[in-house]
Amino acid sequence: MTPEDLTHLRRARDLMDREYASPLNVPAMARAALMSPSHFARQFRAAYGETPYGYLMTRRIERAKALLRKGDLSVTEVCMAVGCTSLGSFSARFTELVGEPPSVYRARTHDAVAVVPGCHAQRMTRPSRFREARAASRS
């Protein structure tokens, strides 16, 4: 992979980070990276270790966790606020990445995260699809 390819992939990743609540699909992300959709998907996975859609959903779940911790929105409102259109798919992905359903996550206290500096709280609460990463962060 060339440095130019990585620059283009970062452009698409930055788009996902900024516009996570927008309806993004692989062709739109590929356009941002100046690649064909299939080439973009292969290159993104090779560079970042997950599919573009997986990365986007991780960003959405990360933002959803922050909104749920605040507690002023319902799970459905949070689902729509982060760009998901299906509550069932959102709940399933949230449960897969976080380890508990969004309603349970919202209901429990998050006081421990409130006293932690933001940069550390982000690292502690970042969803991960890799089980060993989740296990290490809990111990």
mmCIF file of C-alpha atoms in Angstrom:
data_model
loop_
_atom_site.group_PDB
_atom_site.id
_atom_site.type_symbol
_atom_site.label_atom_id
_atom_site.label_comp_id
_atom_site.label_asym_id
_atom_site.label_seq_id
_atom_site.Cartn_x
_atom_site.Cartn_y
_atom_site.Cartn_z
ATOM 1 C CA MET A 1 0.000 0.000 0.000
ATOM 2 C CA THR A 2 1.408 3.364 -0.997
ATOM 3 C CA PRO A 3 1.558 6.479 1.194
ATOM 4 C CA GLU A 4 -0.876 8.087 -1.260
ATOM 5 C CA ASP A 5 -3.364 5.249 -0.684
ATOM 6 C CA LEU A 6 -3.091 5.766 3.073
ATOM 7 C CA THR A 7 -3.732 9.479 2.634
ATOM 8 C CA HIS A 8 -6.891 8.730 0.656
ATOM 9 C CA LEU A 9 -8.020 6.150 3.215
ATOM 10 C CA ARG A 10 -7.503 8.654 6.042
ATOM 11 C CA ARG A 11 -9.687 11.095 4.142
ATOM 12 C CA ALA A 12 -12.509 8.535 4.104
ATOM 13 C CA ARG A 13 -11.926 7.632 7.770
ATOM 14 C CA ASP A 14 -12.050 11.317 8.700
ATOM 15 C CA LEU A 15 -15.333 11.588 6.787
ATOM 16 C CA MET A 16 -16.753 8.733 8.879
ATOM 17 C CA ASP A 17 -15.500 10.353 12.088
ATOM 18 C CA ARG A 18 -17.100 13.695 11.190
ATOM 19 C CA GLU A 19 -20.277 12.571 9.439
ATOM 20 C CA TYR A 20 -21.099 9.395 11.419
ATOM 21 C CA ALA A 21 -24.739 10.515 11.804
ATOM 22 C CA SER A 22 -25.181 10.989 8.050
ATOM 23 C CA PRO A 23 -26.350 8.194 5.792
ATOM 24 C CA LEU A 24 -22.960 6.916 4.612
ATOM 25 C CA ASN A 25 -22.405 3.847 2.477
ATOM 26 C CA VAL A 26 -19.319 2.229 0.979
ATOM 27 C CA PRO A 27 -19.663 3.961 -2.417
ATOM 28 C CA ALA A 28 -19.826 7.387 -0.725
ATOM 29 C CA MET A 29 -16.802 6.565 1.428
ATOM 30 C CA ALA A 30 -14.941 5.211 -1.598
ATOM 31 C CA ARG A 31 -15.578 8.465 -3.465
ATOM 32 C CA ALA A 32 -13.961 10.361 -0.578
ATOM 33 C CA ALA A 33 -10.943 8.039 -0.884
ATOM 34 C CA LEU A 34 -10.866 8.366 -4.682
ATOM 35 C CA MET A 35 -11.170 4.586 -5.095
ATOM 36 C CA SER A 36 -13.662 2.109 -6.463
ATOM 37 C CA PRO A 37 -15.951 0.674 -3.761
ATOM 38 C CA SER A 38 -14.464 -2.828 -3.844
ATOM 39 C CA HIS A 39 -10.852 -1.604 -3.893
ATOM 40 C CA PHE A 40 -11.636 0.838 -1.075
ATOM 41 C CA ALA A 41 -13.202 -1.893 1.083
ATOM 42 C CA ARG A 42 -10.171 -4.183 0.598
ATOM 43 C CA GLN A 43 -7.631 -1.430 1.219
ATOM 44 C CA PHE A 44 -9.487 -0.083 4.261
ATOM 45 C CA ARG A 45 -9.594 -3.518 5.852
ATOM 46 C CA ALA A 46 -5.909 -4.075 5.116
ATOM 47 C CA ALA A 47 -4.952 -0.713 6.633
ATOM 48 C CA TYR A 48 -7.257 -0.601 9.666
ATOM 49 C CA GLY A 49 -8.109 -4.224 10.396
ATOM 50 C CA GLU A 50 -11.874 -3.865 9.992
ATOM 51 C CA THR A 51 -14.374 -3.127 7.272
ATOM 52 C CA PRO A 52 -15.447 0.451 6.550
ATOM 53 C CA TYR A 53 -18.965 -0.341 7.784
ATOM 54 C CA GLY A 54 -17.561 -1.892 10.966
ATOM 55 C CA TYR A 55 -15.484 1.222 11.616
ATOM 56 C CA LEU A 56 -18.484 3.491 11.001
ATOM 57 C CA MET A 57 -20.687 1.472 13.351
ATOM 58 C CA THR A 58 -17.979 1.564 16.032
ATOM 59 C CA ARG A 59 -17.954 5.367 15.795
ATOM 60 C CA ARG A 60 -21.750 5.440 15.992
ATOM 61 C CA ILE A 61 -21.820 3.165 19.036
ATOM 62 C CA GLU A 62 -19.072 5.219 20.685
ATOM 63 C CA ARG A 63 -21.186 8.369 20.272
ATOM 64 C CA ALA A 64 -24.326 6.509 21.371
ATOM 65 C CA LYS A 65 -22.604 5.504 24.607
ATOM 66 C CA ALA A 66 -21.879 9.160 25.366
ATOM 67 C CA LEU A 67 -25.491 10.153 24.673
ATOM 68 C CA LEU A 68 -26.845 7.284 26.764
ATOM 69 C CA ARG A 69 -24.580 8.235 29.681
ATOM 70 C CA LYS A 70 -26.128 11.710 29.687
ATOM 71 C CA GLY A 71 -29.534 10.041 30.120
ATOM 72 C CA ASP A 72 -31.729 12.747 28.613
ATOM 73 C CA LEU A 73 -32.598 10.835 25.403
ATOM 74 C CA SER A 74 -34.425 7.560 24.916
ATOM 75 C CA VAL A 75 -32.669 4.635 23.251
ATOM 76 C CA THR A 76 -34.716 5.235 20.082
ATOM 77 C CA GLU A 77 -33.739 8.922 20.005
ATOM 78 C CA VAL A 78 -30.084 8.002 20.476
ATOM 79 C CA CYS A 79 -30.356 5.416 17.703
ATOM 80 C CA MET A 80 -31.630 8.039 15.270
ATOM 81 C CA ALA A 81 -29.205 10.731 16.510
ATOM 82 C CA VAL A 82 -26.162 8.618 15.632
ATOM 83 C CA GLY A 83 -27.391 7.805 12.137
ATOM 84 C CA CYS A 84 -28.899 4.348 12.578
ATOM 85 C CA THR A 85 -32.301 3.763 11.002
ATOM 86 C CA SER A 86 -33.168 0.416 12.574
ATOM 87 C CA LEU A 87 -33.546 0.189 16.338
ATOM 88 C CA GLY A 88 -33.156 -3.603 16.178
ATOM 89 C CA SER A 89 -29.883 -3.453 14.239
ATOM 90 C CA PHE A 90 -28.607 -0.668 16.490
ATOM 91 C CA SER A 91 -29.431 -2.630 19.647
ATOM 92 C CA ALA A 92 -27.863 -5.809 18.287
ATOM 93 C CA ARG A 93 -24.631 -4.041 17.279
ATOM 94 C CA PHE A 94 -24.534 -2.100 20.561
ATOM 95 C CA THR A 95 -24.899 -5.328 22.537
ATOM 96 C CA GLU A 96 -22.221 -7.021 20.416
ATOM 97 C CA LEU A 97 -19.691 -4.236 20.934
ATOM 98 C CA VAL A 98 -20.499 -3.124 24.481
ATOM 99 C CA GLY A 99 -21.607 -6.403 26.032
ATOM 100 C CA GLU A 100 -25.009 -5.211 27.227
ATOM 101 C CA PRO A 101 -28.146 -3.780 25.586
ATOM 102 C CA PRO A 102 -28.402 0.010 25.265
ATOM 103 C CA SER A 103 -31.317 0.192 27.713
ATOM 104 C CA VAL A 104 -29.262 -1.587 30.393
ATOM 105 C CA TYR A 105 -26.238 0.617 29.654
ATOM 106 C CA ARG A 106 -28.407 3.738 29.926
ATOM 107 C CA ALA A 107 -29.997 2.614 33.229
ATOM 108 C CA ARG A 108 -26.801 1.926 35.154
ATOM 109 C CA THR A 109 -24.745 4.605 36.862
ATOM 110 C CA HIS A 110 -21.746 6.068 35.059
ATOM 111 C CA ASP A 111 -20.250 8.017 37.956
ATOM 112 C CA ALA A 112 -16.861 6.307 37.593
ATOM 113 C CA VAL A 113 -16.417 7.781 34.112
ATOM 114 C CA ALA A 114 -17.513 11.262 35.244
ATOM 115 C CA VAL A 115 -14.363 11.830 37.348
ATOM 116 C CA VAL A 116 -11.947 10.528 34.708
ATOM 117 C CA PRO A 117 -10.346 13.019 32.292
ATOM 118 C CA GLY A 118 -12.012 13.027 28.887
ATOM 119 C CA CYS A 119 -9.061 11.551 27.005
ATOM 120 C CA HIS A 120 -8.954 8.543 29.344
ATOM 121 C CA ALA A 121 -12.742 8.190 29.476
ATOM 122 C CA GLN A 122 -12.824 7.974 25.682
ATOM 123 C CA ARG A 123 -10.255 5.178 25.721
ATOM 124 C CA MET A 124 -12.043 3.341 28.549
ATOM 125 C CA THR A 125 -15.457 3.536 26.910
ATOM 126 C CA ARG A 126 -14.449 2.978 23.279
ATOM 127 C CA PRO A 127 -16.339 -0.037 21.959
ATOM 128 C CA SER A 128 -14.230 -2.855 20.584
ATOM 129 C CA ARG A 129 -15.218 -5.816 18.509
ATOM 130 C CA PHE A 130 -12.124 -7.690 19.647
ATOM 131 C CA ARG A 131 -12.857 -9.719 22.772
ATOM 132 C CA GLU A 132 -9.282 -9.655 24.057
ATOM 133 C CA ALA A 133 -9.286 -5.848 23.944
ATOM 134 C CA ARG A 134 -12.529 -5.728 25.919
ATOM 135 C CA ALA A 135 -11.207 -8.219 28.491
ATOM 136 C CA ALA A 136 -7.956 -6.283 28.950
ATOM 137 C CA SER A 137 -9.772 -2.972 29.433
ATOM 138 C CA ARG A 138 -11.999 -4.448 32.154
ATOM 139 C CA SER A 139 -9.125 -5.759 34.251
#
